[in-house]
Amino acid sequence: MFKRKKLLIALLMAIIGVPLFLSDQNNRLVVTEFELEGLDQSHFGELKIVHLSDLHSKSFGSKQRKLLNRVEELQPDLIVVTGDLIDAKKAESEAPLHLMEGLVELAPVYFVTGNHEWWSGDFGQLEMNLEQIGVEVMRNDYKTVHLKKGQLNIVGIDDPAIQSNQSEEITTEQHLSVIFENELIEAENYTILLAHRPEFFALYQEYDVDLILSGHAHGGQIGLPNNGGLIAPNQGLFPEYVKGMYTGKSSKMIVHRGLGNSIIPQRLFNRPEIILLRN
């Protein structure tokens, strides 16, 4: 009888505990900080940039209040969003616009597309809505951003899913070429590239950028030791670029592990994050 009671208690705890654990993994936000090397406070003052990615139409509280409160606490000077704000299967959701409406009240917001913006088949309407809100939608162009004492370049490229008749790498290279070969970018400025896909890290480094901010990989969905992940779109099993900072020959890349989910509905040891970059 005693053993049976212990078994029932253990079973009851599992029934209650497992759903709570899974909900926590999908919904409890974590802030991850990185140093912005190369931006000296003596020239720029204290600078804080918040990086968000891969919302996939998810809601964090009524009208995104939980997420917006966490971002507001960080007091950003600039906010960047690197694609998949919407999920193609939930493109009619108001959650993405609620988020962006709240973010523009906190700091200037710069956005680039992900694959789901193009898969939705109606990015034109979303783009118009974002611009009306006051979001800078970066479509293969750049802006020189004046912040406190200094200035930096923000470069933003469309996700290659915009094209379907050639390889995604070729499309990405064409987008970069449009900017760096035809535009007069102020090369002396620190340059941040916003690009949804991390798997093209080697290609990005062929251009004069200091830092790449990316997403798409969803942190590998299931977190593994040594900064690894189980699976990522376009990289398959045990992908190379899933989360955190990667150092290349000429640039660094920071990959956001995402806020929402898409095809795979559950995260494990890989909670949704807000990235804070500071000098």
Tab-separated table of C-alpha atoms in Angstrom:
chain	number	residue	atom	x	y	z
A	1	MET	CA	0.000	0.000	0.000
A	2	PHE	CA	2.798	2.456	0.947
A	3	LYS	CA	4.685	1.763	-2.286
A	4	ARG	CA	1.500	2.244	-4.295
A	5	LYS	CA	0.891	5.613	-2.590
A	6	LYS	CA	4.453	6.746	-3.365
A	7	LEU	CA	3.994	5.688	-6.984
A	8	LEU	CA	0.735	7.630	-7.261
A	9	ILE	CA	2.349	10.732	-5.745
A	10	ALA	CA	5.274	10.471	-8.176
A	11	LEU	CA	2.882	10.036	-11.103
A	12	LEU	CA	0.820	13.035	-9.995
A	13	MET	CA	3.954	15.189	-9.688
A	14	ALA	CA	5.018	14.145	-13.188
A	15	ILE	CA	1.578	14.944	-14.605
A	16	ILE	CA	1.734	18.417	-13.074
A	17	GLY	CA	5.466	19.033	-13.395
A	18	VAL	CA	6.150	18.067	-17.003
A	19	PRO	CA	3.609	20.513	-18.559
A	20	LEU	CA	4.879	23.282	-16.269
A	21	PHE	CA	8.470	22.565	-17.315
A	22	LEU	CA	7.584	22.544	-21.028
A	23	SER	CA	5.633	25.791	-20.671
A	24	ASP	CA	8.585	27.384	-18.880
A	25	GLN	CA	10.943	26.345	-21.682
A	26	ASN	CA	8.714	27.952	-24.314
A	27	ASN	CA	7.651	31.088	-22.481
A	28	ARG	CA	10.048	32.323	-19.784
A	29	LEU	CA	12.233	35.027	-21.317
A	30	VAL	CA	15.950	35.266	-20.664
A	31	VAL	CA	18.250	38.224	-21.385
A	32	THR	CA	21.625	37.395	-22.964
A	33	GLU	CA	24.314	40.106	-22.968
A	34	PHE	CA	27.224	40.618	-25.363
A	35	GLU	CA	29.888	43.305	-25.514
A	36	LEU	CA	30.005	45.577	-28.540
A	37	GLU	CA	33.731	45.520	-29.163
A	38	GLY	CA	35.078	48.398	-31.200
A	39	LEU	CA	32.625	50.985	-29.902
A	40	ASP	CA	34.601	52.901	-27.296
A	41	GLN	CA	32.469	54.661	-24.690
A	42	SER	CA	34.776	57.683	-24.881
A	43	HIS	CA	33.595	58.190	-28.480
A	44	PHE	CA	30.051	56.792	-28.328
A	45	GLY	CA	28.971	57.149	-24.730
A	46	GLU	CA	27.221	54.147	-23.217
A	47	LEU	CA	25.331	52.414	-26.022
A	48	LYS	CA	22.719	49.649	-25.721
A	49	ILE	CA	21.169	47.756	-28.631
A	50	VAL	CA	18.392	45.175	-28.194
A	51	HIS	CA	18.224	42.369	-30.745
A	52	LEU	CA	15.018	40.339	-31.264
A	53	SER	CA	14.246	37.643	-33.821
A	54	ASP	CA	11.835	34.892	-34.877
A	55	LEU	CA	8.701	35.890	-32.996
A	56	HIS	CA	6.613	33.704	-35.338
A	57	SER	CA	3.415	35.532	-34.326
A	58	LYS	CA	3.786	34.426	-30.699
A	59	SER	CA	2.265	36.468	-27.859
A	60	PHE	CA	3.948	37.193	-24.552
A	61	GLY	CA	1.020	38.425	-22.519
A	62	SER	CA	-1.781	40.735	-23.582
A	63	LYS	CA	-0.525	42.947	-26.435
A	64	GLN	CA	3.031	41.635	-25.794
A	65	ARG	CA	3.197	43.379	-22.408
A	66	LYS	CA	5.561	40.836	-20.817
A	67	LEU	CA	8.067	41.094	-23.654
A	68	LEU	CA	7.769	44.867	-23.930
A	69	ASN	CA	8.289	45.315	-20.203
A	70	ARG	CA	11.509	43.302	-20.321
A	71	VAL	CA	12.807	45.329	-23.265
A	72	GLU	CA	11.862	48.600	-21.582
A	73	GLU	CA	13.837	47.620	-18.469
A	74	LEU	CA	16.981	47.426	-20.635
A	75	GLN	CA	16.581	51.058	-21.812
A	76	PRO	CA	17.835	50.468	-25.375
A	77	ASP	CA	19.113	53.194	-27.661
A	78	LEU	CA	18.310	51.079	-30.712
A	79	ILE	CA	16.244	47.937	-31.416
A	80	VAL	CA	16.820	45.531	-34.327
A	81	VAL	CA	14.535	42.682	-35.421
A	82	THR	CA	16.058	40.077	-37.745
A	83	GLY	CA	13.102	38.459	-39.456
A	84	ASP	CA	10.266	35.943	-39.041
A	85	LEU	CA	8.233	38.469	-37.107
A	86	ILE	CA	5.226	36.580	-38.449
A	87	ASP	CA	4.642	32.890	-39.028
A	88	ALA	CA	3.358	32.061	-42.503
A	89	LYS	CA	0.556	29.932	-41.023
A	90	LYS	CA	-0.511	32.712	-38.628
A	91	ALA	CA	0.047	35.738	-40.831
A	92	GLU	CA	-3.272	37.317	-39.788
A	93	SER	CA	-2.268	37.465	-36.122
A	94	GLU	CA	-2.132	40.934	-34.553
A	95	ALA	CA	0.629	39.875	-32.126
A	96	PRO	CA	3.534	41.023	-34.366
A	97	LEU	CA	2.107	44.520	-34.832
A	98	HIS	CA	1.368	44.839	-31.115
A	99	LEU	CA	5.036	44.146	-30.470
A	100	MET	CA	6.321	46.621	-33.032
A	101	GLU	CA	3.901	49.337	-31.918
A	102	GLY	CA	5.279	48.987	-28.406
A	103	LEU	CA	8.920	48.825	-29.470
A	104	VAL	CA	8.869	52.072	-31.473
A	105	GLU	CA	7.783	53.843	-28.281
A	106	LEU	CA	11.026	52.702	-26.641
A	107	ALA	CA	13.688	53.331	-29.338
A	108	PRO	CA	14.214	53.464	-33.123
A	109	VAL	CA	13.417	50.040	-34.621
A	110	TYR	CA	15.128	48.465	-37.672
A	111	PHE	CA	13.662	45.347	-39.295
A	112	VAL	CA	14.717	42.877	-42.005
A	113	THR	CA	12.638	40.082	-43.487
A	114	GLY	CA	12.886	36.382	-42.772
A	115	ASN	CA	11.683	33.495	-44.889
A	116	HIS	CA	8.214	33.483	-43.273
A	117	GLU	CA	7.532	37.049	-44.374
A	118	TRP	CA	7.886	35.861	-47.968
A	119	TRP	CA	6.189	32.503	-47.437
A	120	SER	CA	3.114	34.334	-46.129
A	121	GLY	CA	2.494	35.677	-49.644
A	122	ASP	CA	1.454	39.128	-48.392
A	123	PHE	CA	4.548	40.923	-47.178
A	124	GLY	CA	3.473	44.099	-48.968
A	125	GLN	CA	0.668	44.704	-46.481
A	126	LEU	CA	2.917	43.951	-43.495
A	127	GLU	CA	5.607	46.275	-44.835
A	128	MET	CA	3.097	49.078	-45.211
A	129	ASN	CA	1.796	48.502	-41.667
A	130	LEU	CA	5.306	48.511	-40.213
A	131	GLU	CA	6.251	51.714	-41.997
A	132	GLN	CA	3.062	53.407	-40.785
A	133	ILE	CA	3.961	52.420	-37.223
A	134	GLY	CA	7.400	54.000	-37.660
A	135	VAL	CA	9.609	50.942	-38.173
A	136	GLU	CA	12.593	51.265	-40.531
A	137	VAL	CA	12.118	48.338	-42.932
A	138	MET	CA	15.546	47.578	-44.414
A	139	ARG	CA	15.292	46.225	-47.975
A	140	ASN	CA	18.846	45.760	-49.273
A	141	ASP	CA	19.966	49.181	-48.127
A	142	TYR	CA	21.747	50.934	-45.292
A	143	LYS	CA	21.313	53.814	-42.898
A	144	THR	CA	23.850	55.885	-41.024
A	145	VAL	CA	22.462	56.043	-37.501
A	146	HIS	CA	23.427	58.900	-35.187
A	147	LEU	CA	23.545	57.751	-31.571
A	148	LYS	CA	24.640	59.989	-28.698
A	149	LYS	CA	28.249	61.001	-29.467
A	150	GLY	CA	28.904	58.745	-32.475
A	151	GLN	CA	27.391	57.147	-35.541
A	152	LEU	CA	27.282	53.666	-37.061
A	153	ASN	CA	26.027	51.993	-40.217
A	154	ILE	CA	23.052	49.629	-40.184
A	155	VAL	CA	22.897	47.431	-43.296
A	156	GLY	CA	19.831	45.263	-43.874
A	157	ILE	CA	19.186	42.600	-46.508
A	158	ASP	CA	16.054	40.740	-47.568
A	159	ASP	CA	15.823	37.052	-46.815
A	160	PRO	CA	16.645	35.026	-49.956
A	161	ALA	CA	13.236	33.295	-49.855
A	162	ILE	CA	12.079	36.330	-51.852
A	163	GLN	CA	13.568	34.520	-54.871
A	164	SER	CA	12.680	30.975	-55.926
A	165	ASN	CA	14.461	30.516	-59.256
A	166	GLN	CA	18.075	30.448	-58.027
A	167	SER	CA	20.101	29.342	-55.031
A	168	GLU	CA	19.608	31.224	-51.774
A	169	GLU	CA	23.332	31.905	-51.484
A	170	ILE	CA	23.425	33.551	-54.908
A	171	THR	CA	20.395	35.667	-53.985
A	172	THR	CA	22.051	36.729	-50.739
A	173	GLU	CA	25.263	37.650	-52.562
A	174	GLN	CA	23.276	39.755	-55.032
A	175	HIS	CA	21.575	41.597	-52.187
A	176	LEU	CA	24.908	42.380	-50.559
A	177	SER	CA	26.426	43.472	-53.862
A	178	VAL	CA	23.621	45.963	-54.446
A	179	ILE	CA	24.546	47.714	-51.220
A	180	PHE	CA	28.321	47.524	-51.136
A	181	GLU	CA	29.018	48.053	-54.833
A	182	ASN	CA	26.394	50.682	-55.624
A	183	GLU	CA	26.121	52.617	-52.350
A	184	LEU	CA	28.661	54.948	-50.789
A	185	ILE	CA	28.772	53.483	-47.286
A	186	GLU	CA	30.836	55.462	-44.811
A	187	ALA	CA	33.560	52.868	-44.342
A	188	GLU	CA	35.080	54.490	-41.267
A	189	ASN	CA	31.885	53.827	-39.292
A	190	TYR	CA	31.270	50.657	-37.299
A	191	THR	CA	28.947	48.578	-39.524
A	192	ILE	CA	26.256	46.138	-38.390
A	193	LEU	CA	24.648	43.800	-40.928
A	194	LEU	CA	21.119	42.553	-40.243
A	195	ALA	CA	20.642	39.242	-42.075
A	196	HIS	CA	18.148	36.533	-41.117
A	197	ARG	CA	20.263	33.529	-42.207
A	198	PRO	CA	23.357	32.604	-40.152
A	199	GLU	CA	24.491	29.814	-42.478
A	200	PHE	CA	25.973	32.393	-44.870
A	201	PHE	CA	28.507	33.655	-42.320
A	202	ALA	CA	31.440	33.022	-44.684
A	203	LEU	CA	29.754	35.074	-47.415
A	204	TYR	CA	28.974	37.996	-45.097
A	205	GLN	CA	32.640	38.256	-44.166
A	206	GLU	CA	33.559	39.034	-47.772
A	207	TYR	CA	32.038	42.472	-47.189
A	208	ASP	CA	33.173	45.292	-44.949
A	209	VAL	CA	31.053	44.621	-41.867
A	210	ASP	CA	32.093	44.459	-38.226
A	211	LEU	CA	29.142	42.549	-36.793
A	212	ILE	CA	26.365	40.375	-38.221
A	213	LEU	CA	23.102	39.943	-36.317
A	214	SER	CA	21.075	36.929	-37.366
A	215	GLY	CA	18.357	34.479	-36.301
A	216	HIS	CA	16.537	31.654	-38.145
A	217	ALA	CA	18.223	28.738	-36.326
A	218	HIS	CA	15.901	28.780	-33.277
A	219	GLY	CA	18.833	27.952	-31.025
A	220	GLY	CA	18.945	24.448	-32.450
A	221	GLN	CA	15.469	23.896	-30.905
A	222	ILE	CA	16.946	21.609	-28.229
A	223	GLY	CA	19.986	23.035	-26.472
A	224	LEU	CA	23.079	20.840	-26.327
A	225	PRO	CA	26.384	21.299	-24.429
A	226	ASN	CA	29.139	23.579	-25.748
A	227	ASN	CA	26.682	26.048	-27.273
A	228	GLY	CA	25.288	23.395	-29.620
A	229	GLY	CA	21.796	22.592	-30.846
A	230	LEU	CA	19.982	19.590	-32.290
A	231	ILE	CA	18.502	20.862	-35.539
A	232	ALA	CA	18.121	24.120	-37.478
A	233	PRO	CA	16.449	25.191	-40.723
A	234	ASN	CA	18.781	24.954	-43.735
A	235	GLN	CA	21.553	23.483	-41.558
A	236	GLY	CA	20.033	20.146	-40.564
A	237	LEU	CA	21.170	18.046	-37.609
A	238	PHE	CA	23.847	19.373	-35.246
A	239	PRO	CA	24.088	22.721	-37.061
A	240	GLU	CA	27.176	24.909	-36.957
A	241	TYR	CA	25.523	28.262	-36.215
A	242	VAL	CA	22.657	28.179	-33.714
A	243	LYS	CA	23.112	30.734	-30.910
A	244	GLY	CA	25.581	33.093	-29.364
A	245	MET	CA	28.695	34.697	-30.821
A	246	TYR	CA	30.903	33.348	-33.619
A	247	THR	CA	34.240	34.892	-34.565
A	248	GLY	CA	35.424	34.810	-38.169
A	249	LYS	CA	38.456	36.210	-39.968
A	250	SER	CA	37.079	39.717	-40.387
A	251	SER	CA	33.719	39.854	-38.605
A	252	LYS	CA	31.758	38.525	-35.683
A	253	MET	CA	28.245	37.117	-35.836
A	254	ILE	CA	25.662	36.884	-33.057
A	255	VAL	CA	22.793	34.460	-33.647
A	256	HIS	CA	19.550	35.038	-31.749
A	257	ARG	CA	17.879	31.815	-30.646
A	258	GLY	CA	14.407	33.196	-31.300
A	259	LEU	CA	11.260	34.044	-29.380
A	260	GLY	CA	8.656	31.747	-30.915
A	261	ASN	CA	8.390	28.391	-32.647
A	262	SER	CA	7.304	27.290	-36.089
A	263	ILE	CA	7.217	23.692	-37.377
A	264	ILE	CA	8.607	22.234	-34.141
A	265	PRO	CA	6.396	23.539	-31.317
A	266	GLN	CA	8.621	22.851	-28.303
A	267	ARG	CA	11.951	24.210	-27.031
A	268	LEU	CA	14.163	22.382	-24.539
A	269	PHE	CA	17.061	23.986	-22.615
A	270	ASN	CA	16.719	26.816	-25.091
A	271	ARG	CA	14.385	29.440	-23.678
A	272	PRO	CA	13.221	32.445	-25.759
A	273	GLU	CA	15.681	35.274	-25.457
A	274	ILE	CA	16.240	38.999	-25.650
A	275	ILE	CA	19.790	39.913	-26.669
A	276	LEU	CA	21.363	43.041	-25.217
A	277	LEU	CA	24.468	44.439	-26.898
A	278	ARG	CA	26.401	47.052	-24.963
A	279	ASN	CA	29.771	48.737	-25.260
